[in-house]
């Protein structure tokens, strides 16, 4: 990979992409369990979600660089603009290119999956809202990520809208039972953001970025993290148990409980933000494994019925 491609590959932050994809997997698995699964819809949804996540990453790189949050005190990996390898102008160009690609992928998804004009317009509106949310997290005069609203946005787009929206694209309607897996998926995504923000709590506070951990303080942010993890596991497990299938089919999901418990105890034992840094890839794995185990059990329940 030449140097230019490597720079932009790193700027896209590929390690964060699973967070955007798990809600698509979950919504698609639930659609499959209802007997309505479309591979083209799933693939187009995965492409659109990937582009939206990359857009968010590029915009965050730009916004935090402009506001001076990406500095030598930040504990996370060095970003593209911070490293000096990408200029503000180049990043802005990349953001506009990504917006164009996201619009093309999103429109292809919506027009392929939906027939109703009302549904098409509604999803186009949601797509525009998702792009605005991806950019406005750190960009602009009043970025909502700097006032502690990032958790709410992540919960909505990576949980409720991600799972339920994907299900709707496959089937054309929404079931109330989707709330539990949507809740679980959203809470796990917020837990990832919370670890990221606990890691950067000191630098964010100095730069005026009032994330939830900055507002709560380190100790209460750890309690908040515990509640996020617990709520996610309970939501997923409750949905599986409500399906009335033999309990043994759901037993593999217990593996996620082991991972999540180990991670939660490790976070609780930390005393300094620097100790949180190595736990970011761990919570990403916890989120991915928990969602994929849920997806696997849902499919297994469907195939054994």
Short mmCIF file of C-alpha atoms in Angstrom, two decimals:
data_model
loop_
_atom_site.label_atom_id
_atom_site.label_comp_id
_atom_site.label_asym_id
_atom_site.label_seq_id
_atom_site.Cartn_x
_atom_site.Cartn_y
_atom_site.Cartn_z
CA UNK A 1 0.00 0.00 0.00
CA UNK A 2 1.56 3.33 -1.04
CA UNK A 3 1.93 6.10 1.49
CA UNK A 4 -1.04 8.17 0.30
CA UNK A 5 -3.44 5.22 0.44
CA UNK A 6 -2.12 4.26 3.86
CA UNK A 7 -2.76 7.76 5.19
CA UNK A 8 -6.37 7.79 4.03
CA UNK A 9 -6.92 4.18 5.09
CA UNK A 10 -5.81 5.12 8.59
CA UNK A 11 -7.91 8.30 8.50
CA UNK A 12 -11.00 6.18 7.79
CA UNK A 13 -10.25 4.32 11.07
CA UNK A 14 -11.23 0.85 9.84
CA UNK A 15 -11.21 -0.57 13.39
CA UNK A 16 -14.36 1.46 14.13
CA UNK A 17 -16.31 0.12 11.15
CA UNK A 18 -17.69 -2.98 12.94
CA UNK A 19 -19.67 -0.59 15.15
CA UNK A 20 -21.56 0.63 12.10
CA UNK A 21 -22.11 -2.85 10.71
CA UNK A 22 -23.42 -4.78 13.72
CA UNK A 23 -26.78 -3.00 13.69
CA UNK A 24 -27.18 -3.99 10.01
CA UNK A 25 -26.31 -7.62 10.83
CA UNK A 26 -28.77 -7.59 13.72
CA UNK A 27 -31.63 -6.03 11.76
CA UNK A 28 -31.00 -8.39 8.82
CA UNK A 29 -30.94 -11.47 11.10
CA UNK A 30 -34.25 -10.42 12.64
CA UNK A 31 -35.70 -9.97 9.15
CA UNK A 32 -34.43 -13.45 8.25
CA UNK A 33 -36.16 -14.85 11.33
CA UNK A 34 -39.41 -13.33 10.03
CA UNK A 35 -38.95 -14.99 6.65
CA UNK A 36 -38.11 -11.81 4.72
CA UNK A 37 -34.40 -11.46 3.94
CA UNK A 38 -32.91 -9.77 0.87
CA UNK A 39 -29.19 -10.14 0.22
CA UNK A 40 -29.00 -7.01 -2.01
CA UNK A 41 -30.71 -4.97 0.72
CA UNK A 42 -28.29 -6.29 3.33
CA UNK A 43 -25.23 -5.55 1.16
CA UNK A 44 -26.41 -2.06 0.21
CA UNK A 45 -27.22 -1.31 3.85
CA UNK A 46 -23.75 -2.49 4.90
CA UNK A 47 -22.14 -0.27 2.24
CA UNK A 48 -24.19 2.77 3.27
CA UNK A 49 -23.48 2.22 6.97
CA UNK A 50 -19.75 1.86 6.26
CA UNK A 51 -19.66 5.13 4.31
CA UNK A 52 -21.59 6.91 7.07
CA UNK A 53 -19.12 5.69 9.69
CA UNK A 54 -16.16 6.80 7.57
CA UNK A 55 -17.86 10.18 7.10
CA UNK A 56 -18.19 10.49 10.86
CA UNK A 57 -14.52 9.57 11.37
CA UNK A 58 -13.28 12.08 8.80
CA UNK A 59 -15.52 14.82 10.17
CA UNK A 60 -14.36 14.09 13.74
CA UNK A 61 -10.75 14.31 12.58
CA UNK A 62 -11.48 17.70 11.00
CA UNK A 63 -13.63 19.10 13.82
CA UNK A 64 -11.34 18.12 16.69
CA UNK A 65 -8.30 19.41 14.80
CA UNK A 66 -9.94 22.81 14.21
CA UNK A 67 -10.95 23.07 17.88
CA UNK A 68 -7.54 21.98 19.17
CA UNK A 69 -8.85 18.89 20.95
CA UNK A 70 -6.43 16.67 19.03
CA UNK A 71 -3.23 17.69 20.79
CA UNK A 72 -0.22 16.13 22.48
CA UNK A 73 -2.21 15.45 25.66
CA UNK A 74 -4.76 13.26 23.88
CA UNK A 75 -4.25 9.59 24.77
CA UNK A 76 -5.77 8.04 21.66
CA UNK A 77 -3.99 7.18 18.40
CA UNK A 78 -2.78 10.16 16.39
CA UNK A 79 -5.25 11.30 13.75
CA UNK A 80 -4.52 12.30 10.17
CA UNK A 81 -4.60 16.10 10.51
CA UNK A 82 -2.90 15.99 13.91
CA UNK A 83 -0.02 14.01 12.38
CA UNK A 84 0.52 16.67 9.71
CA UNK A 85 0.06 14.16 6.89
CA UNK A 86 -3.31 15.61 5.83
CA UNK A 87 -4.22 19.29 5.57
CA UNK A 88 -7.54 20.80 6.64
CA UNK A 89 -8.34 21.52 2.97
CA UNK A 90 -7.59 17.93 1.94
CA UNK A 91 -9.76 16.57 4.75
CA UNK A 92 -12.62 18.88 3.78
CA UNK A 93 -12.36 17.60 0.19
CA UNK A 94 -12.40 14.00 1.41
CA UNK A 95 -15.51 14.73 3.48
CA UNK A 96 -17.38 16.10 0.44
CA UNK A 97 -16.33 13.10 -1.69
CA UNK A 98 -17.55 10.77 1.05
CA UNK A 99 -20.88 12.62 1.25
CA UNK A 100 -21.35 12.07 -2.48
CA UNK A 101 -20.60 8.35 -2.22
CA UNK A 102 -22.92 8.00 0.78
CA UNK A 103 -25.77 9.69 -1.10
CA UNK A 104 -25.33 7.35 -4.09
CA UNK A 105 -25.24 4.23 -1.89
CA UNK A 106 -28.15 5.41 0.25
CA UNK A 107 -30.37 6.24 -2.72
CA UNK A 108 -29.58 2.89 -4.34
CA UNK A 109 -30.60 1.16 -1.11
CA UNK A 110 -33.81 3.12 -0.65
CA UNK A 111 -35.04 2.81 -4.24
CA UNK A 112 -34.19 -0.90 -4.40
CA UNK A 113 -35.80 -1.80 -1.08
CA UNK A 114 -38.89 0.41 -0.97
CA UNK A 115 -41.93 0.92 -3.17
CA UNK A 116 -44.00 3.41 -1.19
CA UNK A 117 -43.27 7.07 -1.92
CA UNK A 118 -43.96 7.88 1.72
CA UNK A 119 -41.40 5.33 2.90
CA UNK A 120 -38.85 6.46 0.32
CA UNK A 121 -39.14 10.10 1.41
CA UNK A 122 -38.98 9.11 5.08
CA UNK A 123 -35.75 7.13 4.58
CA UNK A 124 -34.20 9.87 2.47
CA UNK A 125 -34.96 12.22 5.36
CA UNK A 126 -33.37 9.81 7.82
CA UNK A 127 -30.33 9.52 5.56
CA UNK A 128 -29.89 13.28 5.44
CA UNK A 129 -30.29 13.41 9.21
CA UNK A 130 -27.67 10.66 9.63
CA UNK A 131 -25.16 12.56 7.47
CA UNK A 132 -25.81 15.77 9.37
CA UNK A 133 -25.35 13.94 12.67
CA UNK A 134 -22.07 12.40 11.47
CA UNK A 135 -20.69 15.83 10.61
CA UNK A 136 -22.19 17.96 13.40
CA UNK A 137 -20.75 15.76 16.15
CA UNK A 138 -17.55 17.84 16.19
CA UNK A 139 -17.88 20.27 13.26
CA UNK A 140 -19.50 23.71 13.43
CA UNK A 141 -19.98 26.43 16.01
CA UNK A 142 -22.14 24.27 18.28
CA UNK A 143 -21.11 20.62 17.79
CA UNK A 144 -23.37 18.40 19.86
CA UNK A 145 -20.51 16.10 20.82
CA UNK A 146 -19.04 18.97 22.82
CA UNK A 147 -22.14 19.31 25.01
CA UNK A 148 -22.51 15.63 25.89
CA UNK A 149 -25.14 14.58 23.34
CA UNK A 150 -22.93 12.09 21.50
CA UNK A 151 -24.25 9.18 23.55
CA UNK A 152 -27.84 9.92 22.54
CA UNK A 153 -26.89 10.17 18.85
CA UNK A 154 -24.96 6.89 18.95
CA UNK A 155 -27.84 5.16 20.73
CA UNK A 156 -30.34 6.34 18.12
CA UNK A 157 -28.33 5.69 14.96
CA UNK A 158 -26.40 2.56 16.02
CA UNK A 159 -29.33 1.07 17.92
CA UNK A 160 -32.95 2.08 17.40
CA UNK A 161 -32.68 3.38 13.83
CA UNK A 162 -29.90 1.03 12.73
CA UNK A 163 -31.65 -2.19 13.74
CA UNK A 164 -35.28 -1.18 13.17
CA UNK A 165 -34.48 0.70 9.96
CA UNK A 166 -32.66 -2.30 8.49
CA UNK A 167 -35.55 -4.56 9.44
CA UNK A 168 -38.00 -2.19 7.75
CA UNK A 169 -35.93 -2.12 4.55
CA UNK A 170 -36.17 -5.92 4.37
CA UNK A 171 -39.83 -6.29 5.35
CA UNK A 172 -41.64 -2.97 5.00
CA UNK A 173 -42.98 -2.68 8.54
CA UNK A 174 -41.80 -2.53 12.16
CA UNK A 175 -42.50 -4.91 15.05
CA UNK A 176 -42.59 -3.72 18.67
CA UNK A 177 -40.43 -6.69 19.68
CA UNK A 178 -37.53 -5.04 17.81
CA UNK A 179 -37.16 -2.58 20.68
CA UNK A 180 -35.18 -5.07 22.81
CA UNK A 181 -32.46 -5.97 20.27
CA UNK A 182 -32.35 -2.33 19.15
CA UNK A 183 -31.84 -1.34 22.78
CA UNK A 184 -29.09 -3.91 23.26
CA UNK A 185 -27.27 -2.89 20.09
CA UNK A 186 -27.52 0.80 20.95
CA UNK A 187 -26.31 0.40 24.53
CA UNK A 188 -23.25 -1.59 23.43
CA UNK A 189 -22.40 1.15 20.92
CA UNK A 190 -22.71 3.81 23.63
CA UNK A 191 -20.44 1.72 25.85
CA UNK A 192 -17.74 1.92 23.16
CA UNK A 193 -18.10 5.71 23.01
CA UNK A 194 -18.04 5.88 26.80
CA UNK A 195 -14.68 4.07 27.01
CA UNK A 196 -13.31 6.40 24.33
CA UNK A 197 -14.51 9.43 26.30
CA UNK A 198 -13.29 8.11 29.68
CA UNK A 199 -9.86 7.70 28.11
CA UNK A 200 -9.84 11.34 26.97
CA UNK A 201 -11.65 12.80 29.99
CA UNK A 202 -8.82 15.07 31.17
CA UNK A 203 -7.94 16.51 27.76
CA UNK A 204 -11.60 16.91 26.81
CA UNK A 205 -12.27 18.82 30.03
CA UNK A 206 -9.37 21.17 29.34
CA UNK A 207 -10.58 21.77 25.77
CA UNK A 208 -14.20 22.42 26.76
CA UNK A 209 -15.53 19.16 25.33
CA UNK A 210 -18.26 18.31 27.84
CA UNK A 211 -18.74 14.61 27.13
CA UNK A 212 -20.81 12.44 29.47
CA UNK A 213 -17.71 11.28 31.44
CA UNK A 214 -16.56 14.90 31.79
CA UNK A 215 -19.98 15.80 33.18
CA UNK A 216 -20.22 12.74 35.45
CA UNK A 217 -16.62 12.44 36.58
CA UNK A 218 -14.46 9.34 36.22
CA UNK A 219 -16.03 7.27 39.01
CA UNK A 220 -19.66 7.85 38.03
CA UNK A 221 -18.72 7.32 34.37
CA UNK A 222 -17.57 3.82 35.38
CA UNK A 223 -20.95 3.21 37.04
CA UNK A 224 -22.64 4.48 33.88
CA UNK A 225 -20.51 2.05 31.86
CA UNK A 226 -21.58 -0.85 34.07
CA UNK A 227 -25.24 0.06 33.55
CA UNK A 228 -24.77 0.25 29.76
CA UNK A 229 -23.22 -3.21 29.62
CA UNK A 230 -25.80 -4.74 31.96
CA UNK A 231 -28.71 -3.20 30.09
CA UNK A 232 -27.40 -4.43 26.74
CA UNK A 233 -26.96 -8.05 27.86
CA UNK A 234 -30.38 -8.10 29.57
CA UNK A 235 -32.09 -6.64 26.49
CA UNK A 236 -30.57 -9.20 24.12
CA UNK A 237 -31.15 -12.13 26.48
CA UNK A 238 -34.74 -11.08 27.16
CA UNK A 239 -35.56 -11.07 23.46
CA UNK A 240 -34.06 -14.54 22.97
CA UNK A 241 -35.95 -16.00 25.92
CA UNK A 242 -39.22 -14.44 24.76
CA UNK A 243 -39.12 -16.41 21.51
CA UNK A 244 -40.29 -19.58 23.28
CA UNK A 245 -37.50 -21.73 21.81
CA UNK A 246 -35.56 -24.42 23.76
CA UNK A 247 -33.18 -22.69 26.17
CA UNK A 248 -30.20 -24.73 24.99
CA UNK A 249 -30.27 -22.91 21.63
CA UNK A 250 -29.58 -19.62 23.43
CA UNK A 251 -26.73 -20.94 25.60
CA UNK A 252 -23.92 -19.72 23.24
CA UNK A 253 -25.01 -16.16 24.06
CA UNK A 254 -23.63 -16.73 27.58
CA UNK A 255 -20.15 -16.37 26.09
CA UNK A 256 -20.86 -12.66 25.68
CA UNK A 257 -21.73 -12.41 29.36
CA UNK A 258 -18.29 -13.78 30.23
CA UNK A 259 -16.53 -11.26 27.98
CA UNK A 260 -18.64 -8.31 29.11
CA UNK A 261 -18.21 -9.17 32.82
CA UNK A 262 -14.43 -9.43 32.47
CA UNK A 263 -14.28 -6.10 30.64
CA UNK A 264 -16.60 -4.40 33.14
CA UNK A 265 -14.47 -5.52 36.09
CA UNK A 266 -11.31 -4.29 34.36
CA UNK A 267 -12.84 -0.85 33.73
CA UNK A 268 -14.06 -0.66 37.33
CA UNK A 269 -10.54 -1.38 38.62
CA UNK A 270 -8.91 1.52 36.74
CA UNK A 271 -7.77 4.61 38.58
CA UNK A 272 -6.27 6.77 35.82
CA UNK A 273 -7.57 7.65 32.32
CA UNK A 274 -4.37 6.21 30.81
CA UNK A 275 -5.40 2.80 32.12
CA UNK A 276 -8.59 3.02 30.05
CA UNK A 277 -6.76 3.38 26.72
CA UNK A 278 -5.99 -0.35 26.20
CA UNK A 279 -9.64 -1.18 26.89
CA UNK A 280 -11.03 0.54 23.79
CA UNK A 281 -10.27 -2.37 21.43
CA UNK A 282 -11.59 -4.71 24.11
CA UNK A 283 -15.01 -3.05 24.30
CA UNK A 284 -15.15 -2.95 20.49
CA UNK A 285 -14.63 -6.74 20.51
CA UNK A 286 -17.22 -7.13 23.28
CA UNK A 287 -19.75 -5.19 21.22
CA UNK A 288 -19.01 -7.13 18.05
CA UNK A 289 -19.04 -10.55 19.72
CA UNK A 290 -22.20 -9.82 21.72
CA UNK A 291 -24.11 -8.74 18.63
CA UNK A 292 -22.80 -11.59 16.49
CA UNK A 293 -23.64 -14.18 19.15
CA UNK A 294 -27.14 -12.72 19.31
CA UNK A 295 -27.39 -12.89 15.50
CA UNK A 296 -26.15 -16.48 15.54
CA UNK A 297 -28.72 -17.55 18.14
CA UNK A 298 -31.54 -15.78 16.26
CA UNK A 299 -30.61 -17.65 13.07
CA UNK A 300 -30.29 -20.93 14.98
CA UNK A 301 -33.73 -20.43 16.55
CA UNK A 302 -35.16 -19.79 13.08
CA UNK A 303 -33.57 -22.84 11.47
CA UNK A 304 -34.67 -25.17 14.27
CA UNK A 305 -38.31 -24.04 14.27
#
